[in-house]
């Protein structure tokens, strides 16, 4: 399946004149994710790099700690969308059942809700202390990012997640209509290739929500840079695990979140 489609539009100018226009738009499809035959989630995503996505999603959900705990990934295309079937190792089966129980539990007493809130804000592993990234490296990556976003150049409607070296070189990029999906794809690609951050940083073309901070921490990323602002919970989670958070990263200035 292509990552984009051509659509007919009518362009109306401010002076009232109109003309037909053909423009590319990104493909968005439901992606049904199954683990060991259990339906786990349906995500709306761009249907490409699905094996990377499945790997990164499993890591972010803490269903696995390493890519080699994923035995097999099988992708099936249907008229309604994509089905991604992931087989986890036997050692990870018990954790999968427990995680599914937390996701699906319902109770009028409220106790299960409290339990799920605690699960949602589980402690993050401390991020390994690294030398700070030079601001010049971040500005360099920001300037170069557009050249590594072919789908966004064509459609103007997708996010990117980039792995950058400590000098600001862009080493790898994944794109998706969802910012979380793009980051999962990048993390999954890195784990499948055996790549590490090696003193570099992640650059995301989005705002910074707490989920992105958690994905970065769980992936061992010490510095996360986002083009838009962060929420208060994202900042609190970053401080709690020692992640360096740089937000509102633009061509003229960046904001680094103070450690306290």
Coordinates of C-alpha atoms in Angstrom, one line a residue:
X1 CA 0.0 0.0 0.0
X2 CA 1.3 3.5 -0.9
X3 CA 2.0 6.0 1.9
X4 CA 0.0 8.7 0.1
X5 CA -2.9 9.3 -2.2
X6 CA -3.8 12.0 -4.7
X7 CA -7.0 13.9 -4.0
X8 CA -8.9 16.5 -6.1
X9 CA -9.4 19.9 -4.3
X10 CA -10.7 23.3 -5.3
X11 CA -8.4 26.1 -4.4
X12 CA -10.1 29.4 -3.6
X13 CA -7.9 32.5 -3.4
X14 CA -8.6 35.5 -1.2
X15 CA -9.7 37.5 -4.2
X16 CA -12.5 34.9 -4.8
X17 CA -11.0 33.1 -7.8
X18 CA -11.1 29.3 -7.8
X19 CA -9.2 26.6 -9.6
X20 CA -8.9 22.8 -9.4
X21 CA -5.9 21.4 -7.5
X22 CA -4.6 17.9 -7.1
X23 CA -2.7 17.4 -3.8
X24 CA -1.2 14.4 -2.0
X25 CA -2.6 13.4 1.3
X26 CA -1.1 10.8 3.7
X27 CA -2.7 7.3 4.0
X28 CA -4.2 6.7 7.4
X29 CA -5.5 3.2 8.3
X30 CA -6.5 1.3 11.4
X31 CA -3.7 -1.0 12.5
X32 CA -4.9 -3.9 14.7
X33 CA -2.2 -5.2 17.0
X34 CA -2.3 -8.7 18.4
X35 CA 0.2 -10.3 20.8
X36 CA 0.2 -14.1 21.1
X37 CA -3.2 -14.2 19.5
X38 CA -4.7 -11.7 21.9
X39 CA -6.2 -8.5 20.4
X40 CA -4.3 -5.7 22.2
X41 CA -4.9 -2.3 20.5
X42 CA -6.1 -0.7 17.3
X43 CA -4.0 2.3 16.3
X44 CA -4.6 4.8 13.5
X45 CA -1.3 5.0 11.6
X46 CA 0.5 5.3 8.3
X47 CA 0.7 1.7 7.0
X48 CA 4.5 1.5 6.4
X49 CA 7.4 0.3 8.5
X50 CA 5.0 -1.9 10.4
X51 CA 7.6 -4.3 11.8
X52 CA 9.5 -1.3 13.2
X53 CA 6.2 0.0 14.6
X54 CA 5.3 -3.4 16.2
X55 CA 8.8 -3.6 17.8
X56 CA 8.7 -0.1 19.2
X57 CA 5.2 -0.4 20.4
X58 CA 6.0 -3.7 22.3
X59 CA 9.0 -2.0 23.9
X60 CA 7.0 1.2 24.8
X61 CA 4.2 -0.9 26.3
X62 CA 6.9 -2.8 28.4
X63 CA 5.7 -6.1 27.0
X64 CA 9.3 -6.8 26.1
X65 CA 12.7 -5.4 27.2
X66 CA 14.7 -6.5 24.2
X67 CA 13.9 -6.9 20.5
X68 CA 15.0 -10.6 20.6
X69 CA 12.0 -11.3 23.0
X70 CA 9.9 -10.9 19.9
X71 CA 9.8 -14.3 18.1
X72 CA 7.9 -13.2 15.0
X73 CA 6.0 -10.4 13.4
X74 CA 3.4 -11.2 10.8
X75 CA 1.6 -8.4 8.9
X76 CA -1.7 -8.9 7.0
X77 CA -3.5 -6.4 4.8
X78 CA -7.3 -6.4 4.7
X79 CA -9.9 -4.2 3.2
X80 CA -10.5 -2.6 6.6
X81 CA -6.9 -2.0 7.5
X82 CA -3.8 -3.9 8.7
X83 CA -3.4 -6.7 11.2
X84 CA -0.1 -7.0 12.9
X85 CA 0.4 -10.3 14.7
X86 CA 3.3 -10.4 17.2
X87 CA 4.5 -13.5 18.8
X88 CA 6.3 -13.0 22.1
X89 CA 8.7 -15.4 23.8
X90 CA 7.2 -17.8 26.4
X91 CA 9.0 -15.9 29.1
X92 CA 7.0 -12.8 28.3
X93 CA 3.5 -14.5 28.1
X94 CA 2.7 -14.0 31.8
X95 CA 3.5 -10.3 31.6
X96 CA 1.3 -9.9 28.6
X97 CA -1.7 -11.5 30.3
X98 CA -1.3 -9.2 33.3
X99 CA -1.0 -6.1 31.1
X100 CA -4.1 -7.0 29.1
X101 CA -6.0 -7.4 32.4
X102 CA -5.0 -3.9 33.4
X103 CA -6.1 -2.5 30.1
X104 CA -9.5 -4.1 30.1
X105 CA -10.6 -4.2 33.7
X106 CA -13.8 -2.4 34.6
X107 CA -15.4 -2.0 38.0
X108 CA -18.0 0.2 39.6
X109 CA -16.2 0.2 42.9
X110 CA -13.4 2.4 41.5
X111 CA -10.5 0.2 42.8
X112 CA -9.6 -1.0 39.3
X113 CA -9.5 2.6 38.1
X114 CA -7.1 3.4 40.9
X115 CA -5.0 0.4 39.9
X116 CA -5.0 1.5 36.3
X117 CA -3.9 5.0 37.2
X118 CA -0.9 3.6 39.0
X119 CA -0.1 1.5 36.0
X120 CA -0.3 4.6 33.8
X121 CA 2.3 6.4 35.8
X122 CA 4.6 3.5 36.6
X123 CA 8.2 4.6 37.6
X124 CA 10.5 5.1 34.7
X125 CA 14.1 3.7 34.6
X126 CA 16.7 6.4 35.4
X127 CA 18.3 7.7 32.2
X128 CA 22.1 7.2 32.0
X129 CA 23.8 10.5 32.6
X130 CA 25.4 11.8 29.4
X131 CA 27.4 15.0 28.5
X132 CA 24.9 17.8 27.5
X133 CA 24.2 18.2 23.8
X134 CA 25.7 21.3 22.3
X135 CA 23.0 23.7 21.2
X136 CA 24.7 24.1 17.8
X137 CA 24.1 20.3 17.2
X138 CA 20.4 20.8 17.9
X139 CA 20.1 23.8 15.5
X140 CA 22.0 21.8 12.9
X141 CA 19.5 18.9 13.1
X142 CA 16.5 21.2 13.0
X143 CA 17.8 22.8 9.7
X144 CA 18.4 19.3 8.2
X145 CA 15.2 17.6 9.4
X146 CA 13.0 18.7 6.4
X147 CA 15.4 17.0 3.9
X148 CA 14.6 13.7 5.7
X149 CA 10.8 14.0 5.6
X150 CA 9.8 12.9 2.1
X151 CA 6.3 12.0 3.0
X152 CA 5.7 15.3 4.8
X153 CA 7.2 17.3 2.0
X154 CA 4.6 15.7 -0.3
X155 CA 1.6 15.9 2.0
X156 CA 2.4 18.4 4.8
X157 CA 0.5 16.3 7.2
X158 CA 2.8 13.8 9.0
X159 CA 5.1 13.8 11.9
X160 CA 8.8 12.7 12.0
X161 CA 11.0 11.1 14.7
X162 CA 14.7 11.4 14.1
X163 CA 17.8 9.8 15.7
X164 CA 20.5 12.4 15.7
X165 CA 24.2 12.1 16.5
X166 CA 25.8 14.2 19.2
X167 CA 27.0 16.5 16.4
X168 CA 23.5 17.0 15.0
X169 CA 23.8 14.6 12.1
X170 CA 20.5 12.9 11.3
X171 CA 21.1 9.2 11.3
X172 CA 17.6 7.7 10.9
X173 CA 14.0 9.0 10.5
X174 CA 10.6 7.5 10.6
X175 CA 7.3 9.2 9.5
X176 CA 3.7 8.7 10.5
X177 CA 0.4 10.6 10.8
X178 CA 0.8 10.0 14.6
X179 CA 3.6 11.5 16.6
X180 CA 3.6 8.5 19.0
X181 CA 3.7 6.0 16.0
X182 CA 6.6 7.8 14.4
X183 CA 8.6 7.5 17.6
X184 CA 7.7 3.9 18.1
X185 CA 8.8 3.2 14.5
X186 CA 12.1 4.9 15.1
X187 CA 12.7 3.0 18.4
X188 CA 11.7 -0.3 16.8
X189 CA 14.0 0.3 13.8
X190 CA 16.9 1.0 16.2
X191 CA 16.3 -2.1 18.3
X192 CA 16.0 -4.3 15.2
X193 CA 19.2 -2.9 13.7
X194 CA 21.1 -3.1 17.1
X195 CA 21.6 0.7 17.0
X196 CA 22.1 2.9 20.1
X197 CA 21.8 6.6 20.8
X198 CA 25.6 6.8 21.3
X199 CA 25.5 10.2 23.0
X200 CA 23.0 11.6 20.5
X201 CA 19.4 12.7 20.9
X202 CA 15.9 12.2 19.5
X203 CA 14.2 15.0 17.6
X204 CA 10.4 15.0 17.2
X205 CA 8.3 17.3 15.0
X206 CA 5.6 17.5 17.5
X207 CA 4.5 18.8 21.0
X208 CA 5.9 16.8 23.9
X209 CA 3.4 14.8 25.8
X210 CA 4.2 12.5 28.7
X211 CA 4.0 9.4 26.6
X212 CA 6.8 10.6 24.4
X213 CA 9.0 11.2 27.4
X214 CA 8.2 7.7 28.6
X215 CA 9.1 6.2 25.2
X216 CA 12.4 8.1 25.2
X217 CA 13.3 6.9 28.7
X218 CA 12.4 3.3 28.1
X219 CA 14.5 3.4 24.9
X220 CA 17.5 4.7 26.8
X221 CA 17.5 8.1 25.1
X222 CA 19.1 10.8 27.4
X223 CA 18.0 13.9 25.5
X224 CA 14.6 14.5 23.8
X225 CA 14.0 17.5 21.6
X226 CA 10.6 18.5 20.4
X227 CA 9.6 21.3 18.0
X228 CA 6.5 22.3 20.1
X229 CA 5.9 22.8 23.8
X230 CA 5.6 20.2 26.6
X231 CA 2.9 19.5 29.1
X232 CA 3.5 19.8 32.8
X233 CA 3.3 16.0 33.2
X234 CA 5.8 15.5 30.5
X235 CA 8.2 17.9 32.3
X236 CA 7.6 16.1 35.6
X237 CA 8.2 12.7 34.1
X238 CA 11.4 13.9 32.5
X239 CA 12.7 15.4 35.7
X240 CA 11.8 12.2 37.6
X241 CA 14.0 10.0 35.4
X242 CA 16.8 12.5 34.6
X243 CA 15.9 13.0 30.9
X244 CA 17.1 16.2 29.4
X245 CA 14.1 17.8 27.7
X246 CA 14.4 20.5 25.0
X247 CA 11.2 22.0 23.7
X248 CA 9.9 24.8 21.4
X249 CA 13.0 24.0 19.3
X250 CA 13.0 26.5 16.5
X251 CA 15.6 28.0 14.1
X252 CA 16.1 31.0 16.3
X253 CA 16.0 29.5 19.9
X254 CA 15.4 26.5 22.0
X255 CA 14.1 26.0 25.5
X256 CA 15.8 23.5 27.8
X257 CA 13.8 22.5 30.8
X258 CA 15.5 23.2 34.1
X259 CA 16.3 20.1 36.2
X260 CA 14.2 21.4 39.1

